[in-house]
Coordinates of C-alpha atoms in Angstrom, one line a residue:
M261 CA 397.6 143.7 182.2
N262 CA 395.9 143.8 185.2
P263 CA 394.3 140.4 186.0
Q264 CA 391.2 142.1 187.7
E265 CA 390.6 142.8 184.1
L266 CA 390.4 140.1 182.6
S267 CA 387.8 138.1 181.4
E268 CA 387.1 134.6 182.4
Q269 CA 388.1 132.9 179.2
E270 CA 391.5 134.7 179.3
Q271 CA 392.3 134.1 182.8
I272 CA 391.6 130.3 181.9
R273 CA 394.1 130.4 179.3
R274 CA 396.3 131.9 181.0
A275 CA 396.2 129.3 183.5
S276 CA 396.4 126.9 181.1
L277 CA 400.1 128.5 180.0
A278 CA 401.4 128.3 183.4
K279 CA 400.0 124.4 183.4
M280 CA 402.0 123.8 179.9
R281 CA 405.3 125.5 181.6
E282 CA 404.6 123.3 184.6
L283 CA 405.0 120.3 182.4
G284 CA 408.0 121.5 180.8
I285 CA 406.4 122.3 177.8
D286 CA 407.8 125.8 176.4
P287 CA 404.3 127.3 174.9
Y288 CA 406.5 130.0 172.7
P289 CA 409.3 127.7 171.3
A290 CA 412.4 129.4 169.8
A291 CA 413.3 126.4 167.1
E292 CA 412.8 126.9 163.7
Y293 CA 409.9 124.3 162.7
V294 CA 410.4 123.2 158.9
V295 CA 406.6 122.8 157.0
T296 CA 406.7 120.3 154.4
G297 CA 403.3 120.7 153.3
H298 CA 400.3 123.4 152.8
S299 CA 396.4 123.0 153.2
D300 CA 395.6 123.8 149.7
E301 CA 398.8 121.9 148.0
I302 CA 397.6 118.8 150.4
K303 CA 394.3 118.3 149.1
A304 CA 395.1 118.9 145.7
S305 CA 398.0 116.6 145.0
F306 CA 396.6 113.8 147.0
S307 CA 395.7 110.6 145.3
D308 CA 394.2 107.2 146.8
D309 CA 396.8 105.3 144.3
A310 CA 399.9 107.1 145.3
P311 CA 402.3 106.0 148.2
R312 CA 401.8 107.2 151.5
R313 CA 402.8 110.8 151.6
E314 CA 404.3 112.4 155.0
V315 CA 403.9 115.9 155.9
T316 CA 404.5 118.5 158.0
V317 CA 401.9 121.1 158.6
A318 CA 401.4 124.0 161.1
G319 CA 399.0 126.2 161.8
R320 CA 396.2 127.4 164.1
I321 CA 393.7 125.4 165.7
M322 CA 390.0 126.6 164.3
T323 CA 387.8 124.2 165.5
R324 CA 388.0 120.8 167.4
R325 CA 385.4 117.6 167.9
I326 CA 387.2 115.6 170.7
M327 CA 385.6 112.0 170.4
G328 CA 387.4 110.1 173.7
K329 CA 390.5 108.4 172.6
A330 CA 390.7 110.3 168.9
S331 CA 390.0 114.0 167.6
F332 CA 389.5 115.8 164.5
V333 CA 390.8 119.2 164.4
S334 CA 390.4 121.9 161.4
L335 CA 393.7 123.7 161.1
Q336 CA 394.1 127.0 159.4
D337 CA 397.3 127.8 157.5
A338 CA 398.4 130.8 155.6
N339 CA 396.9 129.0 152.2
G340 CA 393.0 127.1 154.0
R341 CA 392.7 124.9 156.5
V342 CA 393.0 120.9 156.3
Q343 CA 391.4 118.5 158.7
I344 CA 393.9 116.5 161.3
Y345 CA 393.0 113.4 162.9
I346 CA 394.7 112.7 166.1
S347 CA 394.5 109.4 167.9
R348 CA 395.4 109.6 171.5
D349 CA 397.9 106.1 171.0
E350 CA 399.5 107.4 167.9
I351 CA 401.2 110.4 169.3
C352 CA 401.5 109.0 172.6
P353 CA 403.2 105.6 172.0
G354 CA 404.5 105.3 175.5
E355 CA 402.9 104.9 178.8
D356 CA 402.8 108.9 179.2
K357 CA 399.7 110.1 177.4
D358 CA 399.9 113.9 178.7
M359 CA 400.4 115.3 175.6
Y360 CA 396.7 113.8 174.6
N361 CA 394.9 113.5 178.1
V362 CA 396.3 116.9 179.6
V363 CA 397.5 119.5 177.2
F364 CA 395.5 118.4 174.1
K365 CA 392.2 118.2 175.7
K366 CA 392.6 120.7 178.4
L367 CA 395.5 122.9 177.9
L368 CA 395.0 123.6 173.9
D369 CA 392.3 125.9 172.7
I370 CA 391.0 127.4 169.5
G371 CA 393.3 130.2 167.9
D372 CA 396.5 128.2 169.8
F373 CA 399.2 127.5 166.9
I374 CA 400.5 123.6 166.8
G375 CA 402.9 121.4 164.2
V376 CA 401.9 118.1 163.3
K377 CA 403.9 115.6 161.4
G378 CA 402.2 112.6 159.7
Y379 CA 400.5 111.2 156.7
V380 CA 397.8 112.5 154.5
F381 CA 395.0 110.1 153.5
R382 CA 391.1 110.1 153.3
T383 CA 388.7 109.3 155.8
Q384 CA 385.5 107.3 155.8
T385 CA 383.5 110.6 155.0
G386 CA 385.9 111.1 152.0
E387 CA 387.3 114.1 153.4
I388 CA 391.3 114.4 152.9
S389 CA 393.1 114.9 156.0
V390 CA 396.8 114.6 157.8
H391 CA 396.9 111.7 160.3
A392 CA 398.9 112.9 163.0
Q393 CA 401.6 111.1 164.2
E394 CA 403.4 113.9 166.4
L395 CA 402.1 117.2 168.0
T396 CA 404.2 120.1 168.7
V397 CA 402.7 123.5 170.8
L398 CA 403.9 126.0 168.6
S399 CA 402.3 129.3 170.4
K400 CA 399.5 130.0 172.9
S401 CA 396.6 132.1 172.2
L402 CA 395.6 134.1 175.4
R403 CA 392.7 135.7 173.8
P404 CA 389.6 134.0 172.5
L405 CA 388.9 134.7 168.6
P406 CA 385.6 135.1 167.8
V407 CA 383.3 131.9 166.9
V408 CA 382.0 132.5 163.0
K409 CA 380.3 129.8 162.1
V410 CA 379.0 128.7 158.7
K411 CA 376.0 126.4 157.8
D412 CA 374.3 126.0 155.1
G413 CA 375.6 128.9 153.5
V414 CA 374.6 131.0 156.4
T415 CA 377.1 132.7 158.6
Y416 CA 376.3 132.9 162.5
D417 CA 377.9 135.2 165.1
A418 CA 379.9 137.3 162.1
F419 CA 382.6 139.0 163.1
D420 CA 381.4 142.2 161.0
D421 CA 381.5 145.6 162.4
P422 CA 383.5 147.3 160.4
E423 CA 384.9 149.8 163.1
L424 CA 386.2 146.4 165.0
R425 CA 387.6 144.6 161.4
Y426 CA 389.4 147.7 160.6
R427 CA 391.1 148.6 163.9
R428 CA 391.4 144.4 164.4
R429 CA 392.7 143.6 160.8
Y430 CA 395.2 140.5 162.4
V431 CA 391.5 138.9 163.9
D432 CA 389.7 139.7 160.6
L433 CA 392.3 138.1 158.3
V434 CA 391.8 134.8 160.8
V435 CA 388.2 134.5 160.8
N436 CA 386.4 135.8 157.6
N437 CA 386.8 134.0 154.4
G438 CA 387.9 136.2 151.6
I439 CA 390.0 139.1 153.4
K440 CA 393.1 137.7 152.7
D441 CA 392.8 137.1 149.0
I442 CA 391.8 141.1 148.4
F443 CA 395.3 141.9 149.4
I444 CA 396.6 139.4 147.3
K445 CA 395.1 140.6 144.3
R446 CA 396.8 143.9 145.7
T447 CA 400.4 142.6 145.3
R448 CA 398.8 141.1 141.9
V449 CA 398.1 144.8 141.2
Y450 CA 401.2 146.0 141.8
S451 CA 403.1 143.2 139.9
S452 CA 401.3 143.6 137.2
M453 CA 401.8 147.1 136.8
R454 CA 405.8 147.1 137.7
E455 CA 405.7 144.7 135.0
Y456 CA 404.2 146.9 132.5
F457 CA 406.7 149.8 132.9
N458 CA 409.4 147.6 133.2
A459 CA 409.2 145.9 129.6
A460 CA 408.6 149.5 128.3
G461 CA 412.6 150.5 129.8
Y462 CA 411.2 152.8 132.9
V463 CA 413.3 152.9 135.8
E464 CA 411.9 152.9 139.5
V465 CA 413.2 155.0 141.8
E466 CA 412.6 156.8 145.1
T467 CA 412.4 160.4 146.4
P468 CA 411.9 162.4 149.7
I469 CA 408.7 162.1 151.7
L470 CA 410.0 164.7 154.0
Q471 CA 409.5 167.3 151.8
S472 CA 410.6 171.6 152.6
I473 CA 408.0 172.8 150.4
P474 CA 404.6 170.8 149.7
G475 CA 404.5 171.1 146.1
G476 CA 403.2 168.8 143.4
A477 CA 399.6 168.5 144.1
S478 CA 396.8 171.1 145.7
A479 CA 396.2 169.6 148.7
R480 CA 396.6 170.6 152.4
P481 CA 399.6 169.0 153.8
F482 CA 400.9 167.5 157.3
I483 CA 403.2 169.3 158.9
T484 CA 406.1 168.7 161.3
H485 CA 409.3 169.7 162.4
H486 CA 412.6 168.9 162.0
N487 CA 414.7 169.6 165.5
A488 CA 418.6 169.4 164.3
L489 CA 417.9 171.6 161.7
D490 CA 415.0 173.9 163.2
I491 CA 413.0 174.2 160.3
P492 CA 409.2 173.0 159.3
L493 CA 408.7 170.1 157.1
Y494 CA 405.8 168.5 155.0
L495 CA 405.1 164.7 154.5
R496 CA 404.8 164.4 150.9
I497 CA 401.6 165.4 149.3
A498 CA 402.6 164.3 145.9
D499 CA 406.1 163.0 144.4
E500 CA 405.7 165.0 141.0
L501 CA 408.5 167.8 141.1
Y502 CA 411.2 165.5 142.3
L503 CA 410.6 162.6 139.5
K504 CA 410.5 165.9 136.9
R505 CA 413.9 166.8 138.2
L506 CA 415.0 163.2 136.8
I507 CA 413.8 163.6 133.5
V508 CA 415.8 167.2 133.4
G509 CA 418.7 165.0 135.1
G510 CA 418.5 162.3 132.0
F511 CA 416.2 159.9 132.6
E512 CA 413.8 159.0 130.0
G513 CA 411.1 157.3 132.1
V514 CA 410.7 157.0 135.9
Y515 CA 408.1 155.7 137.8
E516 CA 407.6 155.5 141.9
F517 CA 405.0 153.8 143.9
S518 CA 404.8 156.3 147.1
K519 CA 403.0 156.9 150.3
N520 CA 401.5 160.3 150.2
F521 CA 399.9 162.1 153.1
R522 CA 396.8 164.8 152.6
N523 CA 395.9 166.2 156.0
E524 CA 392.0 166.3 154.8
G525 CA 388.8 164.4 155.4
M526 CA 388.6 160.6 155.7
D527 CA 385.3 158.6 154.0
R528 CA 384.6 155.5 151.9
T529 CA 386.6 156.7 149.2
H530 CA 389.7 158.7 151.3
N531 CA 392.3 157.8 154.0
P532 CA 394.9 160.6 154.9
E533 CA 397.5 158.4 154.4
F534 CA 397.4 156.9 150.7
T535 CA 399.7 154.9 147.9
C536 CA 400.1 156.6 144.5
M537 CA 401.8 155.9 141.6
E538 CA 403.5 159.0 139.8
I539 CA 405.1 157.8 136.3
Y540 CA 406.9 160.3 133.4
V541 CA 407.8 159.5 130.2
S542 CA 410.4 161.9 128.2
Y543 CA 409.2 162.7 124.8
K544 CA 405.6 162.0 124.9
D545 CA 402.2 163.9 125.4
Y546 CA 399.0 163.2 126.9
N547 CA 397.7 161.5 124.0
W548 CA 400.1 159.0 124.2
M549 CA 399.4 158.6 127.9
M550 CA 395.7 158.2 127.5
T551 CA 396.5 155.2 125.0
F552 CA 399.7 153.5 127.7
T553 CA 397.0 154.0 130.5
E554 CA 394.3 152.2 129.0
Q555 CA 396.3 148.9 127.7
M556 CA 398.2 149.2 131.5
L557 CA 394.4 148.7 133.0
E558 CA 393.6 146.4 130.4
K559 CA 396.4 143.9 131.3
I560 CA 396.2 144.5 135.2
C561 CA 392.7 143.7 135.5
Y562 CA 393.2 140.8 133.0
D563 CA 396.3 139.6 135.0
V564 CA 394.1 140.1 138.5
N565 CA 390.9 138.3 137.5
G566 CA 391.4 136.5 134.4
T567 CA 388.9 138.8 132.2
T568 CA 388.7 142.5 131.6
E569 CA 385.4 142.6 133.8
V570 CA 385.0 143.2 137.3
K571 CA 381.7 143.3 139.1
V572 CA 381.5 146.7 141.7
G573 CA 378.3 146.5 143.5
D574 CA 375.5 146.2 141.1
K575 CA 377.9 147.1 138.4
V576 CA 380.0 145.7 135.9
I577 CA 382.9 147.7 135.0
S578 CA 384.9 146.8 131.3
F579 CA 388.5 147.5 131.4
K580 CA 388.7 146.6 127.5
A581 CA 390.6 149.6 126.3
P582 CA 390.0 152.1 124.5
F583 CA 388.0 154.2 126.5
P584 CA 385.9 157.1 125.7
R585 CA 387.2 160.4 125.5
V586 CA 385.2 163.7 126.5
T587 CA 386.2 167.3 127.2
M588 CA 385.6 168.8 130.3
T589 CA 383.4 171.7 129.1
Q590 CA 381.8 168.7 127.1
A591 CA 381.0 167.0 130.1
I592 CA 380.1 170.1 131.9
L593 CA 377.3 170.6 129.0
D594 CA 376.0 167.2 128.4
H595 CA 375.1 166.9 132.0
T596 CA 374.0 170.6 133.2
G597 CA 373.2 172.1 129.5
I598 CA 375.1 174.8 130.7
D599 CA 378.2 175.9 128.1
I600 CA 380.8 177.4 130.4
T601 CA 383.3 178.2 127.5
G602 CA 385.0 181.8 127.7
M603 CA 382.7 182.7 131.5
D604 CA 384.8 185.0 133.6
E605 CA 384.8 184.4 137.4
E606 CA 381.9 185.9 138.0
Q607 CA 379.9 184.3 135.8
L608 CA 381.0 181.1 137.2
R609 CA 380.0 181.9 140.4
G610 CA 376.7 182.9 138.9
V611 CA 376.3 179.3 137.3
C612 CA 377.3 178.0 140.5
R613 CA 374.4 179.7 142.6
Q614 CA 372.0 178.6 139.5
L615 CA 373.1 175.1 139.5
G616 CA 372.8 175.1 143.6
I617 CA 376.6 174.7 144.2
E618 CA 377.9 176.3 147.6
V619 CA 381.0 178.5 146.7
D620 CA 383.4 180.9 148.5
A621 CA 385.1 183.9 147.9
S622 CA 388.9 181.6 148.2
M623 CA 387.6 180.0 145.1
G624 CA 389.0 181.1 141.8
K625 CA 388.0 180.0 138.2
G626 CA 389.8 176.6 138.8
K627 CA 388.0 175.5 141.8
L628 CA 385.0 176.9 140.4
I629 CA 384.7 174.7 137.4
D630 CA 386.0 172.0 139.3
E631 CA 383.1 171.8 141.8
I632 CA 380.6 172.3 138.8
F633 CA 382.3 169.3 137.5
G634 CA 382.6 167.1 140.8
E635 CA 379.0 168.2 141.6
K636 CA 377.2 167.5 138.4
C637 CA 379.3 165.8 136.1
E638 CA 382.1 163.1 137.9
G639 CA 379.4 160.2 139.8
K640 CA 377.7 160.1 136.2
Y641 CA 381.0 158.6 134.3
I642 CA 380.8 154.6 135.2
Q643 CA 382.6 153.0 132.8
P644 CA 386.6 154.2 132.4
T645 CA 386.1 157.7 130.4
F646 CA 389.1 160.2 129.8
I647 CA 387.7 163.7 131.0
T648 CA 390.2 165.6 128.7
D649 CA 391.3 169.3 128.2
Y650 CA 391.0 171.2 131.7
P651 CA 390.5 175.0 131.8
I652 CA 394.4 176.6 132.9
E653 CA 393.3 177.9 136.0
M654 CA 392.7 174.2 136.9
S655 CA 396.0 172.9 136.4
P656 CA 399.5 174.9 137.2
L657 CA 401.7 172.2 136.4
T658 CA 400.4 171.3 133.0
K659 CA 401.3 172.5 129.3
R660 CA 399.2 174.6 127.4
H661 CA 396.9 173.6 125.0
R662 CA 398.7 173.4 121.3
N663 CA 395.3 174.4 120.0
N664 CA 393.4 176.4 122.6
P665 CA 395.8 178.9 125.2
E666 CA 393.0 179.0 127.6
L667 CA 393.1 175.1 128.0
T668 CA 395.7 172.6 129.0
E669 CA 396.9 169.2 127.9
R670 CA 395.3 167.5 130.9
F671 CA 393.1 164.3 131.0
E672 CA 391.7 162.6 134.3
L673 CA 390.6 159.1 134.3
M674 CA 386.7 158.6 135.5
V675 CA 385.8 155.3 136.7
N676 CA 382.9 154.4 138.7
G677 CA 382.0 157.7 139.4
K678 CA 385.2 158.8 141.1
E679 CA 388.6 159.9 139.5
L680 CA 391.3 157.2 139.2
A681 CA 394.4 158.3 137.4
N682 CA 395.4 161.9 136.5
A683 CA 397.6 162.9 133.9
Y684 CA 399.6 166.2 131.8
S685 CA 401.6 166.7 129.0
E686 CA 404.3 168.5 131.3
L687 CA 404.5 172.6 131.5
N688 CA 408.2 172.7 130.5
D689 CA 408.6 176.3 130.2
P690 CA 410.2 177.7 133.6
I691 CA 408.8 181.5 132.7
D692 CA 405.1 180.2 132.5
Q693 CA 405.7 177.6 135.2
Y694 CA 406.7 180.3 137.3
E695 CA 403.9 182.7 136.5
R696 CA 401.5 179.7 137.1
F697 CA 403.1 179.5 140.8
V698 CA 402.5 183.5 141.5
E699 CA 398.8 183.2 140.5
Q700 CA 398.5 179.7 143.2
M701 CA 400.3 182.2 145.8
R702 CA 397.7 185.0 144.8
L703 CA 394.8 182.0 145.3
S704 CA 396.5 181.4 149.1
E705 CA 396.3 185.1 150.1
K706 CA 392.8 185.0 149.2
G707 CA 391.9 181.8 151.6
D708 CA 392.7 178.8 149.2
D709 CA 395.0 176.7 151.9
E710 CA 394.9 174.2 148.9
A711 CA 396.9 176.2 146.5
M712 CA 400.7 175.3 145.8
I713 CA 403.7 177.2 146.9
I714 CA 406.3 178.6 144.8
D715 CA 409.1 175.8 144.7
G716 CA 412.4 177.8 143.4
D717 CA 414.4 175.0 142.8
F718 CA 411.8 173.3 140.3
I719 CA 411.8 176.3 138.4
R720 CA 415.8 176.0 138.6
A721 CA 415.6 172.6 137.1
L722 CA 413.1 173.6 134.8
E723 CA 415.4 176.6 133.7
Y724 CA 418.4 173.9 132.8
G725 CA 415.7 172.5 130.5
M726 CA 413.5 169.3 130.5
P727 CA 412.1 167.7 127.7
P728 CA 409.0 167.3 126.3
T729 CA 407.1 165.0 128.8
S730 CA 403.9 163.1 129.5
G731 CA 402.9 162.3 133.4
M732 CA 400.9 160.4 135.0
G733 CA 399.6 160.0 138.5
I734 CA 397.4 156.8 139.5
G735 CA 395.9 156.2 143.4
M736 CA 397.0 152.7 144.2
D737 CA 393.9 152.2 146.7
R738 CA 391.3 153.2 144.2
L739 CA 392.7 150.8 141.3
V740 CA 393.0 147.9 144.2
M741 CA 389.2 149.0 144.8
L742 CA 388.4 148.3 141.5
M743 CA 389.8 145.1 140.6
T744 CA 388.5 143.5 143.8
G745 CA 385.0 144.9 143.6
Q746 CA 385.3 146.7 146.7
E747 CA 383.2 149.9 147.6
A748 CA 385.1 151.2 150.4
I749 CA 389.1 152.2 151.0
Q750 CA 388.8 150.6 153.7
E751 CA 388.6 147.5 152.8
V752 CA 392.0 147.7 150.7
L753 CA 393.8 148.9 153.2
L754 CA 395.5 146.5 155.9
F755 CA 395.4 148.9 158.4
P756 CA 393.8 152.1 157.4
Q757 CA 393.6 155.4 159.7
M758 CA 390.9 155.4 162.7
R759 CA 390.0 157.4 165.6
P760 CA 391.0 157.1 168.7
E761 CA 390.2 153.7 170.4
K762 CA 386.8 153.7 172.0
K763 CA 385.8 152.3 175.2
A764 CA 382.5 150.8 173.3
E765 CA 385.1 148.1 171.9
K766 CA 385.1 146.4 175.4
A767 CA 381.8 145.1 174.7
A768 CA 383.0 143.9 171.6
D769 CA 385.1 141.5 174.2
D770 CA 383.1 140.6 176.3
T771 CA 380.6 139.1 173.3
T772 CA 383.5 137.3 172.3
N773 CA 384.3 135.8 175.5
E774 CA 380.7 134.5 175.7
Q775 CA 380.6 132.7 172.6
Q776 CA 383.6 130.3 173.7

C-alpha cells in the first residue's frame, strides 16, 4: 500500500512495528506457542480453595487500562474473553523494563495478539483473571479495529452496517458478540443431520461440480469453459441425477452436502452459491420420506437448541413432529377460493390475470401453477407444513401419483413462508422420463431458460433399472437460518456473494481510525 494512502493510525502502527524489530522483537514469530487454557474454561473451573493453577493463554488485546506500573488487559481468544493483570516488575524482573515501558505501553495496540504465561487468581473486585509472569508478542495488527463499547446494555459505535459486516466478516467475528455462535450452530446442524443419516446406514458421497449438462433442477446455470477439452461446462445446479445413478449402481441409500450454483437473483433468502443436502433411499416413497424428514428436523432442532422450538423474528416455530400435510390444489383453494383441478393452460392464465399475477408466453401449466402458489399461498405457511401432490407439469423427475396420473408424488416442506425441502417418489420409468425431458425441451424452445435439458446418459442409467426410490433435497442455508433465528441468508454465510467493493467503504475505514 502507498504510504500516502495510510491513515494516521496505520502509520503509527507501522512505526511501532519497525521499532519492535529495532529492539530485536519478532512481531510475527514462527515458533509454536503452546496454549494450556481458554477463557471460558479458566473462569468456569476456578475455585478459591484449589491450588494455584499455572496457565498459558493467547489471544487478541481488546481493551487496556494502563495504571503506571500495573495494567489490565481484556484478552479475547476463540472462546471468549479473560482479564489479564500485568505488573511491570513481574514481567520485567531485572533492570531492563523495556518489555513493559516501551513494548507493552507504547508499541502494542488493541487488536494485537499476545501470549501470556501466569497463574489464575481472583481480583479484589471478584473478577477471575490471569496474573501475567511472561508476555510474548505473537502478531502485530496494522489496521485498527472498530471500537464497539457496551455500557448498561447499550451498544455504542456499533459495527453494524450489513454491507461492511458481510464483506469484512473477519472484523464482524472479532467485534460483534454472537456472530461466531451462529456458525458454530451451523456446524452442529450438519453434524446432527450426518448422525441421523449414518445411523440409518446411508453413505455420504461426492459427485461432480463441473457438469456437461446442468440437470436435476429447473434453474439458470453458470457456464464456464474447459480449455483442454474445448467444451462448455456448467457449475452444477443440483446433484440429483448423479446420486440416482448411484442407486442404479446398487447403493441402498446415498446423501451429499453439495455446493450448488444458480445464476439468478440475490436477496435475503437467495445466494447464487448455496449448500444443499440431497438424499436418495431405495424401496421408499414420498410418504415414508415425509416421516423421515419431520423426525430428522425435530432431532436437529433439539440437538442445536435444546428444544424443538425456535424464535425467528416475532414468530415461534415448532419442529415437533408430525407436520400437517396439505395438497397443492387444496392449498390454492384455501388461499384463493379457486379450484384449479383439471384446468388447461389458458384457463390457468385466466386465473393468473384474475389474481393480478404477471405471466408471460414462455410459461407452461407448471410454471403458471407455481406462480399462483408462490404469490398467494407460500408465505402463509409459517409452521412446518408439507405441500403435496404437485401437478405433473411442475415435476419432470417425479413419479406419477398412484391414484391420479395428472399429479405426482411430490412434496415441498414450507416453513416460515419459504420452501425448505423438496422430495419425490422418484421417476424410474425410463420411457416416461424421456418423454418428460422432451416436454421440457419444448418449454425451452418457448423461451423458458430454466427448463431441463435431456440427459441421455441418465436415461441410459434408468434403462439398466432403478429400484423404487424416494429422494429429498433440503436447503442447508435456509435450515441454518431457521435454527439460529436469522431472517437473512447473508447472516449464516461466512462470506456471502457481494457486489464489487465501493469507494464508499473508505469512509468506514476513516470512521474506524477516528475512533482510535
